Tab-separated table of C-alpha atoms in Angstrom:
chain	number	residue	atom	x	y	z
A	251	UNK	CA	-26.247	29.913	105.975
A	252	UNK	CA	-22.583	28.770	105.176
A	253	UNK	CA	-20.622	31.152	103.205
A	254	UNK	CA	-17.798	29.507	101.100
A	255	UNK	CA	-14.542	29.722	103.674
A	256	UNK	CA	-11.684	31.368	103.083
A	257	UNK	CA	-9.561	27.760	102.454
A	258	UNK	CA	-12.264	26.978	99.718
A	259	UNK	CA	-12.317	30.296	98.014
A	260	UNK	CA	-7.846	29.676	97.927
A	261	UNK	CA	-8.646	27.246	94.847
A	262	UNK	CA	-9.543	29.168	91.948
A	263	UNK	CA	-11.791	27.578	89.885
A	264	UNK	CA	-14.126	27.686	93.434
A	265	UNK	CA	-13.765	31.228	93.979
A	266	UNK	CA	-14.932	32.047	90.008
A	267	UNK	CA	-17.784	29.421	90.034
A	268	UNK	CA	-18.993	31.308	93.974
A	269	UNK	CA	-18.693	35.120	91.869
A	270	UNK	CA	-20.435	34.274	89.487
A	271	UNK	CA	-23.457	32.461	91.504
A	272	UNK	CA	-23.724	35.804	93.100
A	273	UNK	CA	-25.048	37.259	89.638
A	274	UNK	CA	-28.756	37.022	89.707
A	275	UNK	CA	-28.548	36.645	85.973
A	276	UNK	CA	-32.283	34.630	85.601
A	277	UNK	CA	-32.313	34.937	81.050
A	278	UNK	CA	-32.094	36.547	79.895
A	279	UNK	CA	-30.749	38.618	81.701
A	280	UNK	CA	-26.251	38.018	81.969
A	281	UNK	CA	-25.935	40.740	84.852
A	282	UNK	CA	-22.365	41.296	83.987
A	283	UNK	CA	-21.205	37.511	84.125
A	284	UNK	CA	-19.912	37.683	80.591
A	285	UNK	CA	-18.048	40.666	81.830
A	286	UNK	CA	-16.394	39.195	84.627
A	287	UNK	CA	-15.208	36.288	81.984
A	288	UNK	CA	-14.025	38.545	79.555
A	289	UNK	CA	-11.831	40.220	81.699
A	290	UNK	CA	-9.694	37.235	83.017
A	291	UNK	CA	-9.485	36.179	79.414
A	292	UNK	CA	-8.420	39.745	77.975
A	293	UNK	CA	-5.663	39.287	80.692
A	294	UNK	CA	-4.611	36.139	79.001
A	295	UNK	CA	-4.453	38.217	75.829
A	296	UNK	CA	-7.769	37.003	74.287
A	297	UNK	CA	-9.438	39.258	71.630
A	298	UNK	CA	-12.661	39.707	72.986
A	299	UNK	CA	-15.713	40.841	71.605
A	300	UNK	CA	-19.501	41.869	73.258
A	301	UNK	CA	-22.122	40.382	70.564
A	302	UNK	CA	-25.568	41.729	71.553
A	303	UNK	CA	-28.616	40.424	69.536
A	304	UNK	CA	-31.968	42.193	70.963
A	305	UNK	CA	-31.894	41.544	74.772
A	306	UNK	CA	-29.471	38.790	74.856
A	307	UNK	CA	-25.656	39.693	75.461
A	308	UNK	CA	-23.278	37.519	73.379
A	309	UNK	CA	-19.699	37.059	74.063
A	310	UNK	CA	-16.825	35.571	71.603
A	311	UNK	CA	-13.017	35.712	73.019
A	312	UNK	CA	-10.200	33.979	71.037
A	313	UNK	CA	-6.725	33.721	72.021
A	314	UNK	CA	-4.678	32.910	68.452
A	315	UNK	CA	-4.876	33.630	64.718
A	316	UNK	CA	-3.933	29.485	63.780
A	317	UNK	CA	-5.971	26.217	63.736
A	318	UNK	CA	-7.079	23.851	64.962
A	319	UNK	CA	-9.613	26.042	67.026
A	320	UNK	CA	-10.988	24.574	70.707
A	321	UNK	CA	-14.595	26.446	71.472
A	322	UNK	CA	-15.245	26.440	74.924
A	323	UNK	CA	-19.852	27.065	74.942
A	324	UNK	CA	-21.875	27.657	77.286
A	325	UNK	CA	-24.491	29.370	78.774
A	326	UNK	CA	-24.817	32.762	81.661
A	327	UNK	CA	-28.278	32.902	82.160
A	328	UNK	CA	-30.039	30.942	84.824
A	329	UNK	CA	-34.330	29.398	84.732
A	330	UNK	CA	-35.992	31.004	87.292
A	331	UNK	CA	-35.562	30.503	91.138
A	332	UNK	CA	-39.399	29.150	92.150
A	333	UNK	CA	-40.701	30.334	95.242
A	334	UNK	CA	-37.244	31.215	96.846
A	335	UNK	CA	-39.366	30.042	100.582
A	336	UNK	CA	-38.634	26.875	99.522
A	337	UNK	CA	-34.683	27.500	99.291
A	338	UNK	CA	-33.159	26.612	102.357
A	339	UNK	CA	-31.136	29.454	101.258
A	340	UNK	CA	-30.776	32.538	98.738
A	341	UNK	CA	-30.153	31.149	95.777
A	342	UNK	CA	-27.584	34.306	94.584
A	343	UNK	CA	-25.993	33.875	98.179
A	344	UNK	CA	-24.005	30.418	97.532
A	345	UNK	CA	-24.211	28.828	100.683
A	346	UNK	CA	-22.505	25.557	101.690
A	347	UNK	CA	-23.421	22.588	103.038
A	348	UNK	CA	-22.202	19.087	103.130
A	349	UNK	CA	-19.672	19.160	100.668
A	350	UNK	CA	-22.312	20.708	98.152
A	351	UNK	CA	-21.837	24.661	97.149
A	352	UNK	CA	-25.752	25.689	96.061
A	353	UNK	CA	-27.157	28.290	94.321
A	354	UNK	CA	-29.204	28.821	91.376
A	355	UNK	CA	-26.935	27.887	88.550
A	356	UNK	CA	-24.410	26.195	90.214
A	357	UNK	CA	-24.669	22.861	88.390
A	358	UNK	CA	-26.343	24.698	84.980
A	359	UNK	CA	-23.740	25.790	84.327
A	360	UNK	CA	-21.490	28.516	86.106
A	361	UNK	CA	-19.138	25.556	87.652
A	362	UNK	CA	-18.375	24.777	83.926
A	363	UNK	CA	-17.912	28.435	83.195
A	364	UNK	CA	-15.634	29.015	85.652
A	365	UNK	CA	-13.443	25.907	85.389
A	366	UNK	CA	-13.392	26.985	81.567
A	367	UNK	CA	-11.861	29.867	82.828
A	368	UNK	CA	-9.511	29.000	85.383
A	369	UNK	CA	-8.109	25.455	83.115
A	370	UNK	CA	-7.614	27.980	80.332
A	371	UNK	CA	-5.661	30.206	82.537
A	372	UNK	CA	-3.240	27.808	83.952
A	373	UNK	CA	-2.988	25.653	80.060
A	374	UNK	CA	-1.703	29.330	78.889
A	375	UNK	CA	0.638	29.819	81.779
A	376	UNK	CA	2.879	26.723	80.543
A	377	UNK	CA	2.050	26.946	76.806
A	378	UNK	CA	1.812	30.477	76.161
A	379	UNK	CA	2.121	29.298	72.429
A	380	UNK	CA	-0.214	26.495	71.726
A	381	UNK	CA	-0.503	24.316	68.813
A	382	UNK	CA	-3.975	26.535	68.012
A	383	UNK	CA	-6.026	29.031	69.083
A	384	UNK	CA	-8.752	28.767	72.223
A	385	UNK	CA	-12.152	30.137	71.956
A	386	UNK	CA	-15.202	31.311	74.249
A	387	UNK	CA	-18.721	31.155	73.063
A	388	UNK	CA	-21.107	32.091	75.799
A	389	UNK	CA	-25.191	33.044	75.499
A	390	UNK	CA	-27.669	34.378	77.748
A	391	UNK	CA	-29.772	33.146	75.834
A	392	UNK	CA	-30.014	29.072	76.156
A	393	UNK	CA	-32.346	28.677	79.209
A	394	UNK	CA	-34.933	30.561	76.894
A	395	UNK	CA	-36.126	30.634	73.227
A	396	UNK	CA	-32.557	30.318	71.924
A	397	UNK	CA	-33.164	32.812	69.096
A	398	UNK	CA	-30.403	35.641	69.779
A	399	UNK	CA	-27.818	33.390	71.381
A	400	UNK	CA	-25.894	31.002	70.496
A	401	UNK	CA	-27.575	29.985	67.212
A	402	UNK	CA	-26.566	33.812	65.693
A	403	UNK	CA	-23.191	34.045	67.193
A	404	UNK	CA	-22.654	31.070	64.796
A	405	UNK	CA	-23.968	32.834	61.869
A	406	UNK	CA	-21.877	35.729	63.028
A	407	UNK	CA	-18.770	33.358	62.399
A	408	UNK	CA	-19.887	30.788	58.948
A	409	UNK	CA	-20.389	34.254	57.757
A	410	UNK	CA	-16.809	35.846	57.998
A	411	UNK	CA	-16.015	32.090	57.701
A	412	UNK	CA	-14.063	31.985	61.152
A	413	UNK	CA	-13.670	27.902	61.520
A	414	UNK	CA	-14.425	25.927	64.454
A	415	UNK	CA	-12.642	22.351	64.605
A	416	UNK	CA	-13.247	21.129	68.580
A	417	UNK	CA	-16.555	22.352	71.210
A	418	UNK	CA	-16.755	21.488	74.597
A	419	UNK	CA	-20.159	22.453	76.036
A	420	UNK	CA	-20.116	22.687	79.239
A	421	UNK	CA	-23.582	21.365	80.119
A	422	UNK	CA	-23.965	19.382	83.420
A	423	UNK	CA	-23.997	15.678	82.138
A	424	UNK	CA	-22.318	13.292	85.115
A	425	UNK	CA	-25.452	11.272	85.871
A	426	UNK	CA	-24.672	9.425	89.326
A	427	UNK	CA	-20.450	10.476	89.909
A	428	UNK	CA	-18.505	12.950	88.525
A	429	UNK	CA	-17.089	12.145	85.605
A	430	UNK	CA	-19.363	9.121	84.520
A	431	UNK	CA	-20.788	10.639	81.377
A	432	UNK	CA	-19.929	12.340	78.302
A	433	UNK	CA	-23.029	13.646	76.021
A	434	UNK	CA	-22.002	12.848	72.439
A	435	UNK	CA	-24.520	14.128	70.795
A	436	UNK	CA	-28.181	14.896	71.272
A	437	UNK	CA	-32.062	14.154	70.198
A	438	UNK	CA	-33.196	16.164	67.745
A	439	UNK	CA	-36.491	17.690	68.556
A	440	UNK	CA	-39.871	18.260	66.745
A	441	UNK	CA	-43.086	19.464	67.733
A	442	UNK	CA	-46.440	20.145	66.186
A	443	UNK	CA	-49.594	22.011	67.261
A	444	UNK	CA	-52.601	20.171	65.726
A	445	UNK	CA	-55.350	21.184	65.349
A	446	UNK	CA	-58.469	18.596	64.452
A	447	UNK	CA	-61.837	20.413	62.721
A	448	UNK	CA	-65.090	18.765	63.512
A	449	UNK	CA	-68.775	20.326	63.922
A	450	UNK	CA	-70.135	22.076	66.990
A	451	UNK	CA	-73.140	21.104	68.297
A	452	UNK	CA	-75.670	20.273	70.772
A	453	UNK	CA	-74.728	17.052	72.540
A	454	UNK	CA	-77.866	15.955	72.978
A	455	UNK	CA	-78.555	16.217	69.266
A	456	UNK	CA	-75.005	14.212	68.230
A	457	UNK	CA	-76.056	13.204	64.485
A	458	UNK	CA	-76.166	17.349	63.857
A	459	UNK	CA	-71.717	17.600	64.936
A	460	UNK	CA	-69.570	15.896	64.405
A	461	UNK	CA	-67.148	15.433	67.563
A	462	UNK	CA	-62.994	15.774	66.368
A	463	UNK	CA	-62.390	14.264	69.571
A	464	UNK	CA	-64.286	11.353	68.748
A	465	UNK	CA	-62.983	11.401	65.140
A	466	UNK	CA	-59.281	12.199	66.174
A	467	UNK	CA	-58.867	9.276	69.141
A	468	UNK	CA	-58.195	6.406	67.167
A	469	UNK	CA	-55.413	8.586	65.095
A	470	UNK	CA	-53.620	9.771	68.016
A	471	UNK	CA	-54.141	5.785	69.182
A	472	UNK	CA	-52.285	4.822	66.447
A	473	UNK	CA	-49.502	7.640	66.544
A	474	UNK	CA	-48.882	6.937	70.234
A	475	UNK	CA	-48.675	3.063	69.388
A	476	UNK	CA	-46.144	3.557	66.361
A	477	UNK	CA	-42.600	2.343	66.201
A	478	UNK	CA	-40.665	4.914	64.681
A	479	UNK	CA	-37.043	3.441	64.479
A	480	UNK	CA	-35.179	1.480	67.136
A	481	UNK	CA	-32.190	3.698	67.865
A	482	UNK	CA	-29.307	2.807	66.920
A	483	UNK	CA	-26.175	2.378	68.960
A	484	UNK	CA	-25.726	5.958	70.533
A	485	UNK	CA	-29.612	7.029	70.356
A	486	UNK	CA	-31.991	5.483	71.918
A	487	UNK	CA	-35.369	4.693	69.654
A	488	UNK	CA	-37.545	8.340	68.555
A	489	UNK	CA	-40.860	8.526	70.527
A	490	UNK	CA	-43.953	10.231	70.359
A	491	UNK	CA	-45.308	12.125	72.895
A	492	UNK	CA	-48.553	14.052	73.415
A	493	UNK	CA	-48.185	17.388	76.071
A	494	UNK	CA	-51.570	19.254	75.594
A	495	UNK	CA	-55.199	18.472	74.886
A	496	UNK	CA	-57.757	21.162	74.828
A	497	UNK	CA	-61.191	20.864	73.237
A	498	UNK	CA	-64.488	22.560	73.914
A	499	UNK	CA	-66.048	25.578	75.264
A	500	UNK	CA	-66.283	24.857	78.667
A	501	UNK	CA	-70.061	23.669	78.708
A	502	UNK	CA	-71.078	19.781	79.417
A	503	UNK	CA	-73.747	20.332	76.287
A	504	UNK	CA	-71.485	21.081	73.470
A	505	UNK	CA	-69.906	19.326	71.183
A	506	UNK	CA	-66.654	21.187	70.203
A	507	UNK	CA	-66.131	22.427	66.589
A	508	UNK	CA	-62.422	21.741	67.043
A	509	UNK	CA	-59.796	20.172	69.242
A	510	UNK	CA	-56.177	21.105	69.714
A	511	UNK	CA	-52.973	18.781	70.504
A	512	UNK	CA	-49.671	19.717	71.249
A	513	UNK	CA	-46.568	17.017	71.024
A	514	UNK	CA	-43.191	16.227	70.087
A	515	UNK	CA	-41.015	13.962	68.904
A	516	UNK	CA	-37.248	13.070	70.256
A	517	UNK	CA	-35.635	11.815	67.742
A	518	UNK	CA	-32.683	10.208	66.768
A	519	UNK	CA	-29.739	10.283	62.744
A	520	UNK	CA	-32.414	7.350	62.170
A	521	UNK	CA	-35.026	9.726	61.493
A	522	UNK	CA	-35.070	13.573	59.871
A	523	UNK	CA	-37.844	15.999	60.216
A	524	UNK	CA	-39.049	15.861	56.784
A	525	UNK	CA	-39.974	11.795	57.204
A	526	UNK	CA	-41.647	12.117	60.715
A	527	UNK	CA	-43.444	15.028	59.480
A	528	UNK	CA	-44.652	12.750	56.165
A	529	UNK	CA	-45.428	9.470	58.576
A	530	UNK	CA	-47.372	12.072	60.554
A	531	UNK	CA	-49.800	13.222	57.550
A	532	UNK	CA	-49.947	9.990	56.573
A	533	UNK	CA	-51.332	8.513	59.829
A	534	UNK	CA	-53.502	11.208	59.581
A	535	UNK	CA	-55.271	11.222	56.212
A	536	UNK	CA	-55.717	7.396	56.937
A	537	UNK	CA	-57.905	8.394	59.173
A	538	UNK	CA	-59.834	10.908	56.715
A	539	UNK	CA	-59.253	13.831	58.965
A	540	UNK	CA	-59.937	17.399	58.410
A	541	UNK	CA	-56.930	19.178	60.397
A	542	UNK	CA	-53.930	21.693	59.842
A	543	UNK	CA	-50.628	21.342	61.743
A	544	UNK	CA	-47.813	23.702	62.637
A	545	UNK	CA	-44.442	22.617	63.184
A	546	UNK	CA	-41.813	23.826	64.753
A	547	UNK	CA	-38.005	22.551	64.670
A	548	UNK	CA	-36.710	22.885	67.883
A	549	UNK	CA	-32.923	21.332	66.863
A	550	UNK	CA	-31.824	18.328	64.342
A	551	UNK	CA	-30.117	16.064	66.083
A	552	UNK	CA	-26.399	15.800	66.450
A	553	UNK	CA	-23.794	12.643	67.202
A	554	UNK	CA	-19.913	12.698	66.856
A	555	UNK	CA	-19.115	9.142	66.679
A	556	UNK	CA	-15.442	9.355	66.967
A	557	UNK	CA	-12.371	12.227	66.586
A	558	UNK	CA	-9.610	13.628	68.467
A	559	UNK	CA	-11.762	15.449	70.753
A	560	UNK	CA	-13.662	12.392	71.987
A	561	UNK	CA	-10.305	10.434	72.178
A	562	UNK	CA	-8.698	13.327	74.449
A	563	UNK	CA	-11.750	13.954	76.712
A	564	UNK	CA	-12.094	9.966	77.560
A	565	UNK	CA	-8.641	10.356	78.463
A	566	UNK	CA	-8.379	13.467	80.607
A	567	UNK	CA	-11.587	11.889	82.497
A	568	UNK	CA	-10.316	8.710	82.878
A	569	UNK	CA	-6.740	10.422	84.380
A	570	UNK	CA	-8.453	12.995	86.897
A	571	UNK	CA	-11.282	10.260	88.487
A	572	UNK	CA	-9.451	6.715	87.493
A	573	UNK	CA	-12.702	5.652	85.993
A	574	UNK	CA	-13.462	6.101	81.899
A	575	UNK	CA	-16.713	8.140	81.040
A	576	UNK	CA	-19.233	6.425	79.062
A	577	UNK	CA	-20.391	8.408	76.043
A	578	UNK	CA	-24.229	8.684	75.517
A	579	UNK	CA	-26.985	11.403	73.692
A	580	UNK	CA	-29.585	11.586	76.598
A	581	UNK	CA	-31.771	14.664	77.964
A	582	UNK	CA	-33.062	17.720	76.230
A	583	UNK	CA	-31.878	19.665	73.681
A	584	UNK	CA	-28.661	22.081	74.085
A	585	UNK	CA	-26.958	24.843	72.107
A	586	UNK	CA	-24.724	21.902	71.010
A	587	UNK	CA	-27.434	21.640	68.291
A	588	UNK	CA	-26.015	24.867	66.912
A	589	UNK	CA	-22.247	24.500	67.318
A	590	UNK	CA	-22.863	21.237	65.205
A	591	UNK	CA	-23.501	22.561	62.004
A	592	UNK	CA	-19.994	24.606	62.075
A	593	UNK	CA	-18.162	21.932	64.016
A	594	UNK	CA	-17.173	18.758	62.906
A	595	UNK	CA	-16.424	17.604	66.191
A	596	UNK	CA	-18.963	18.515	69.622
A	597	UNK	CA	-18.805	16.881	72.903
A	598	UNK	CA	-20.499	17.863	76.226
A	599	UNK	CA	-19.412	17.694	79.623
A	600	UNK	CA	-19.861	19.033	83.372
A	601	UNK	CA	-20.793	18.351	86.717
A	602	UNK	CA	-23.878	15.921	88.247
A	603	UNK	CA	-26.718	16.869	86.980
A	604	UNK	CA	-29.436	15.792	89.581
A	605	UNK	CA	-30.296	19.145	90.899
A	606	UNK	CA	-30.588	20.955	87.817
A	607	UNK	CA	-34.002	23.069	87.371
A	608	UNK	CA	-34.367	22.423	91.075
A	609	UNK	CA	-35.102	24.117	94.132
A	610	UNK	CA	-31.752	23.863	96.130
A	611	UNK	CA	-29.369	23.385	92.802
A	612	UNK	CA	-25.732	22.515	94.031
A	613	UNK	CA	-21.919	21.726	93.065
A	614	UNK	CA	-20.568	18.884	95.111
A	615	UNK	CA	-17.999	20.983	95.849
A	616	UNK	CA	-15.037	18.506	95.693
A	617	UNK	CA	-15.607	18.130	91.590
A	618	UNK	CA	-15.753	21.733	90.870
A	619	UNK	CA	-11.189	21.413	90.713
A	620	UNK	CA	-11.657	18.361	89.206
A	621	UNK	CA	-13.719	19.768	86.181
A	622	UNK	CA	-10.796	22.703	85.738
A	623	UNK	CA	-8.438	19.587	85.892
A	624	UNK	CA	-10.099	17.525	82.836
A	625	UNK	CA	-11.150	20.723	80.955
A	626	UNK	CA	-7.052	21.607	81.028
A	627	UNK	CA	-6.176	17.661	80.563
A	628	UNK	CA	-8.623	18.287	77.359
A	629	UNK	CA	-6.523	21.503	76.232
A	630	UNK	CA	-3.113	19.384	76.658
A	631	UNK	CA	-3.789	16.376	74.640
A	632	UNK	CA	-4.920	18.745	71.415
A	633	UNK	CA	-2.747	21.971	71.786
A	634	UNK	CA	-0.313	21.485	74.395
């Protein structure tokens, strides 16, 4: 075990990251992370609101009353640790090895949360009256169902007419080196639970039954082979993937009466949920299946293809790292999908994502102060 040294803890962003990592905030438990952040922000003059919806804690904190409004958005909850015996150190006891800080949530996303706070502290020390407002939107429900977190806070802001102009989500976006990637959008996610009906019977008398697996196989093959679109300048082509198939009673001599298929689309801005649904139904109908589908729209795609926020962040990253970042929209969903409905410019930027959700999650120690520097320089360009 290598506890962070006093030299490391002298850096305010590293110190706050370590403090947050000690909180076992497994989703949806915030474990007082938001209170730790709120105390720092309140000392700066932020107005603090703790918004709890069912079992989820949310923080909305704002400094200033004028526009434009720049929001730092993120989540304090982390995924479960997995087998503790397979961690090289306790996941909630921060440990430094080989230039990396280890702990559950180190990259996703407590380093970003700490950098949000310290960047804001440094910026306001230089600009006590910024040209606009700074706000924090922090939830403990991003890694879970995401029903009582950011989406509810955004609905609250909309109901009272509180606008957001720019939003930086602290997701870990860097791929190979710190600062190589800014995400300026995300694909949409549409899931379906397909049930195909047949007629159950004895496997020795197939003429007296209808096997739904046999009936559905050609349709599933066509769905898998379909080119839904070719993507565009920012998005890869839309994909359709089966995640689970189940049919039968478990016996070897029974033709099943139904087959269940779970599938998911990750789709670009070339599609909408409705166009995808229509095309799926057309294929299934053409194959003459008796079926039903329960659809779940997990998130619409969103894109910020230009604007002051992208310009400011690209310049900030380049100034800190010496190399310009690329823009892309890869990866899964994020809470940016909820904020984009209320905010015209949303980007995501954070540390290297290679270890997120894995055993022995970590972040490079040297990247943590750089992360705060990027956020501060972005503030300088937009509100300084």
